[in-house]
Coordinates of C-alpha atoms in Angstrom, one line a residue:
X3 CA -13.5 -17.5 -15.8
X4 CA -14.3 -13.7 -17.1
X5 CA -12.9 -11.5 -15.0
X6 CA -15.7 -9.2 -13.0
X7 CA -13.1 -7.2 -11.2
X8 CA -9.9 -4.4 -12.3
X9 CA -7.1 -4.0 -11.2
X10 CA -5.6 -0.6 -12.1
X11 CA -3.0 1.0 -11.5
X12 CA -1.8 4.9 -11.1
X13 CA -5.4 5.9 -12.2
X14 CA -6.0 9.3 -13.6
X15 CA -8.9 12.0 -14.0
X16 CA -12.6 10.2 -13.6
X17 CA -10.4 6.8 -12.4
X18 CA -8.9 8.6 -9.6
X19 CA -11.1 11.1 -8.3
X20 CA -13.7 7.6 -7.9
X21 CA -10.3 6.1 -6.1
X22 CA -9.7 9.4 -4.0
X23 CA -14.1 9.3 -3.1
X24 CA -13.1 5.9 -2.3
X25 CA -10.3 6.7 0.1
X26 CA -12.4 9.4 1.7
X27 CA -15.5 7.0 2.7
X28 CA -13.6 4.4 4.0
X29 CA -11.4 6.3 6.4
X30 CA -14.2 8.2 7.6
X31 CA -16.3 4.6 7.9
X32 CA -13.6 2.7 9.4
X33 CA -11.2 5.5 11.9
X34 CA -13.4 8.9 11.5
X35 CA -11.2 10.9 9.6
X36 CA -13.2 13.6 7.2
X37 CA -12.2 14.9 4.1
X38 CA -10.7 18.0 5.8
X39 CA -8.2 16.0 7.9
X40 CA -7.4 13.8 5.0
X41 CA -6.2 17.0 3.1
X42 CA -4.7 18.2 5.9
X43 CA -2.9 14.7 6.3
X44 CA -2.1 14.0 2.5
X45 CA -2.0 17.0 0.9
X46 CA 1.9 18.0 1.4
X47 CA 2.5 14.5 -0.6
X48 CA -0.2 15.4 -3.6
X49 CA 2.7 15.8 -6.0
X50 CA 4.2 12.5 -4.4
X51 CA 0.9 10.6 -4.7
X52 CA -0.7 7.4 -6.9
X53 CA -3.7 5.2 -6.4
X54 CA -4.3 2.1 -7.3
X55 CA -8.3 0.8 -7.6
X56 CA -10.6 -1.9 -8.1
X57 CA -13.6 -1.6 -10.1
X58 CA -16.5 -4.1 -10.7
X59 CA -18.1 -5.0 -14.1
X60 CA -19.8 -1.8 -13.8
X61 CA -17.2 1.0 -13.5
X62 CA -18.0 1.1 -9.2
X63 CA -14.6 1.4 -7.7
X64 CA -14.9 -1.0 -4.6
X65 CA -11.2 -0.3 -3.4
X66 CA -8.3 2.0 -3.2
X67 CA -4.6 2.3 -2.6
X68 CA -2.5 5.7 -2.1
X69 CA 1.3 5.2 -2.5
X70 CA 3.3 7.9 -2.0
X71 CA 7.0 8.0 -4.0
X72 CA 10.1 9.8 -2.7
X73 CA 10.2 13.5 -3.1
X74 CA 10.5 17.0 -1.7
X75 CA 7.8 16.2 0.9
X76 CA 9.8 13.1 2.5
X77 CA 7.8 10.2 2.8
X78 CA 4.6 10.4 5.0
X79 CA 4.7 7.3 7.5
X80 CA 8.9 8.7 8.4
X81 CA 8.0 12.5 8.4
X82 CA 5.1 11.4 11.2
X83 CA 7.1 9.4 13.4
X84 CA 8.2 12.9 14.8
X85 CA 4.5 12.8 16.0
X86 CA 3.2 11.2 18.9
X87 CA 3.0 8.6 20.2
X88 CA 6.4 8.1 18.8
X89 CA 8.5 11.1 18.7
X90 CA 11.2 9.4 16.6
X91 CA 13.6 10.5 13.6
X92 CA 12.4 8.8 10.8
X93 CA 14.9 8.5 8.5
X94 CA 17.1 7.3 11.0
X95 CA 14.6 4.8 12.4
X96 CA 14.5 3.9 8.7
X97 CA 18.3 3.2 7.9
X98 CA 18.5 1.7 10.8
X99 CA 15.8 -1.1 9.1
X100 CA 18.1 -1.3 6.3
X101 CA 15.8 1.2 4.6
X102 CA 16.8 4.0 1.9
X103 CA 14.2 6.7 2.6
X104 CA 15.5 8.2 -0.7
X105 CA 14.3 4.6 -2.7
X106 CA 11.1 3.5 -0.5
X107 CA 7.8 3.9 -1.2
X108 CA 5.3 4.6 1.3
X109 CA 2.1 2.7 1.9
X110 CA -0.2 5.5 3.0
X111 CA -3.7 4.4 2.5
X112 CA -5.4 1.3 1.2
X113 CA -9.1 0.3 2.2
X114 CA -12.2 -1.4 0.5
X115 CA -16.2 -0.2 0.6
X116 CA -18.3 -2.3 3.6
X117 CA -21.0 -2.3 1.1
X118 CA -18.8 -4.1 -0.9
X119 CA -18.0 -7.1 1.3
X120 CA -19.1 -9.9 -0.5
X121 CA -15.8 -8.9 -3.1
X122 CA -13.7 -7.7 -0.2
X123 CA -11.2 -10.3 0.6
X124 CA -10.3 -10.3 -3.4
X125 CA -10.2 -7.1 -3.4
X126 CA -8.1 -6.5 -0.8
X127 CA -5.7 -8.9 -2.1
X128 CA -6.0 -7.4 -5.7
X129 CA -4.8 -4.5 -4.0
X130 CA -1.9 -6.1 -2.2
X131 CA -0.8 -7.8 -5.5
X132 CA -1.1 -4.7 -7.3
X133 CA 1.5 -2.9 -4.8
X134 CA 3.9 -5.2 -4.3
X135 CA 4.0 -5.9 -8.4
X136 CA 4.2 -2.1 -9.0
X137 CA 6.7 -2.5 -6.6
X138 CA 8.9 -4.9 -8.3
X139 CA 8.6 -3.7 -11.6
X140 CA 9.9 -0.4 -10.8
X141 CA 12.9 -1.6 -8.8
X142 CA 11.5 -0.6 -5.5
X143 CA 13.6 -2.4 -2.4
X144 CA 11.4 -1.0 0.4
X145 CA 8.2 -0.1 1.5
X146 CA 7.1 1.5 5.3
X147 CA 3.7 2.1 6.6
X148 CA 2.0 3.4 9.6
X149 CA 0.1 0.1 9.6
X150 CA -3.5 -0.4 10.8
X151 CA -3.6 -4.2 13.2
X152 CA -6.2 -5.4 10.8
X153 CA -3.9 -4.6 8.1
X154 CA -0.9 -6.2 9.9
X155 CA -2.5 -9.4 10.8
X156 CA -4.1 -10.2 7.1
X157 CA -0.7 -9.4 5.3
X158 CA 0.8 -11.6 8.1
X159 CA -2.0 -14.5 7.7
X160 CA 0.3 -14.6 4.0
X161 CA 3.5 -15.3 5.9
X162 CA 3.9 -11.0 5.2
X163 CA 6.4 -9.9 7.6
X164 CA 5.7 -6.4 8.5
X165 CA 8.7 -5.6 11.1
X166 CA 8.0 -2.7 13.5
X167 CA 10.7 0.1 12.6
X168 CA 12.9 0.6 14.7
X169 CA 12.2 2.6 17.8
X170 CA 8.3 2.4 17.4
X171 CA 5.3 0.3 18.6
X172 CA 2.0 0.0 18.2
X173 CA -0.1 3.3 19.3
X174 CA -2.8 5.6 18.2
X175 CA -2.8 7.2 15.0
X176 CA -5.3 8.9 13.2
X177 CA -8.6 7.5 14.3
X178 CA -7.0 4.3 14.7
X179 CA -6.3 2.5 18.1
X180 CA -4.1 0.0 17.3
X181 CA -1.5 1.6 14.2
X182 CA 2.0 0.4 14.1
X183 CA 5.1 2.0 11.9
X184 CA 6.5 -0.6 9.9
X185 CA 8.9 -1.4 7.1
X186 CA 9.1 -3.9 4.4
X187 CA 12.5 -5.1 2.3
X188 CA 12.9 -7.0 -1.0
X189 CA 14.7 -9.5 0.1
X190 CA 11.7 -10.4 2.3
X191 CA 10.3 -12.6 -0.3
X192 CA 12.4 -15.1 -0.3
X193 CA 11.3 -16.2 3.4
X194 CA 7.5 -16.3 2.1
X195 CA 8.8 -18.1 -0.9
X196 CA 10.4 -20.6 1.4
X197 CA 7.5 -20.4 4.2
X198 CA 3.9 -20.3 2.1
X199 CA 4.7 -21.0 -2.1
X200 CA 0.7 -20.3 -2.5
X201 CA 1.0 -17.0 -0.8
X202 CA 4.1 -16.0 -2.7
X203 CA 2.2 -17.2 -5.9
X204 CA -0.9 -15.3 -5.1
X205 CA 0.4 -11.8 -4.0
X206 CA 3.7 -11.5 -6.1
X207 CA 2.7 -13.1 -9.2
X208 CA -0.9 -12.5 -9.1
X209 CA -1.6 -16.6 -9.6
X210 CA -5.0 -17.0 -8.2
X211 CA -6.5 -14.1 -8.6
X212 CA -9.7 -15.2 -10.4
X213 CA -11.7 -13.3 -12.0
X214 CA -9.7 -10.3 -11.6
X215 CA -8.0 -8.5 -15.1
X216 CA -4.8 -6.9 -13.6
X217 CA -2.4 -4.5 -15.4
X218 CA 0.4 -6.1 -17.6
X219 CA 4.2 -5.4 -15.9
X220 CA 4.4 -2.6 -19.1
X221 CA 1.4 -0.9 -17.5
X222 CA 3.0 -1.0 -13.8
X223 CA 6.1 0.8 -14.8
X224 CA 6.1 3.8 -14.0
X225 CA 7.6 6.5 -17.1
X226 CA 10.2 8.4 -14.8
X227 CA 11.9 5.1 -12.9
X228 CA 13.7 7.1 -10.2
X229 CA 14.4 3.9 -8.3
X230 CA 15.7 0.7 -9.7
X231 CA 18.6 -1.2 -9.1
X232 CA 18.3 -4.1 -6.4
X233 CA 14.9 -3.9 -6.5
X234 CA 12.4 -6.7 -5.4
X235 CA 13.9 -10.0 -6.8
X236 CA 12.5 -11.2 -10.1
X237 CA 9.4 -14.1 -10.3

């Protein structure tokens, strides 16, 4: 089967100004949040910041992903548990998970076009794939997330545990009603390994994903690999 959709992965210039438009009308779509707040929100992590997309046969990007790396900054999702409805110390909440906050990556925005629907369940999971590969090929043990309940229950409809950190539940957060801090270890795999194969497969491996061309592990890595050792486990 030729593949109508692309994955790709820390886009550049035309590619990610098309993934940034992207992440712009489908936060403001979907939780109401313009382009002003979304600086506002994101722009202390700029330097910190890559997208992911998906494009069709045509060039149209149909999704997006914004992971943010460690840095300077912190990492979003654990600098606004200070916020309400929380008012927690991140990076404490976050060792306390078992997390690194100086080796995680944060899972800031990820969201797919409505026009676009008729692609949008392989999109999302292109998406998905696309970050937990990048993931493992650049040694990565942890993500967090201030995660959206759509978000929660499709990653967890793939036997995706998404554990609330420590100290948190679900609450409002930026246009969205039902938004809960999580966290996400390596060594998770190995229960949805165990739990769903097919799932494992599909979003660690990328087995399934038909009709999608996704990066090669070369292209995932990353040229500056700040974080690797004990990183997610190997396929």
């Amino acid at each position: 089967m030729s593949a109508t959709l692309t994955l790709k992965f820390n886009v550049h210039g035309d590619e990610q100004i098309a993934a940034r438009e992207c992440e712009a009308d489908v936060f403001l779509s979907a939780f109401g949040n313009t382009r002003d707040q979304l600086e506002e929100e994101y722009g202390p992590y700029e330097d910190q910041s890559l997208f992911l997309s998906v494009t069709d046969e045509h060039g149209e990007t149909l999704g997006s992903c914004r992971e943010i790396l460690p840095g300077p900054a912190g990492l979003k999702t654990l600098n606004d548990l200070a916020r309400p409805p929380w008012f927690v110390d991140g990076p404490r909440s976050a060792r306390a998970a078992g997390v690194d906050p100086t080796r995680a990556w944060d899972l800031a925005t990820l969201g797919v076009r409505r026009q676009f629907r008729s692609h949008r369940l392989m999109v999302g999971i292109a998406l998905y794939y696309g970050l937990f590969r990048s993931a493992f090929v650049n040694g990565v043990p942890a993500i967090v997330s201030v995660m959206d309940g759509h978000m929660r229950r499709t990653l967890g409809s793939f036997d995706v545990d998404c554990p609330a950190l420590p100290g948190t539940t679900t609450g409002d957060y930026l246009g969205s009603t039902a938004s809960t801090p999580v966290y996400y270890l390596s060594t998770m795999l190995d229960v949805q390994r165990r739990r769903n194969p097919d799932a494992y497969r599909l979003l660690s491996l990328g087995v399934g994903l038909d009709g999608v061309s996704v990066p090669s592990d070369e292209d995932f890595g990353l040229p500056d690999r700040t974080v690797m050792a004990e990183g997610f486990a190997a396929a």
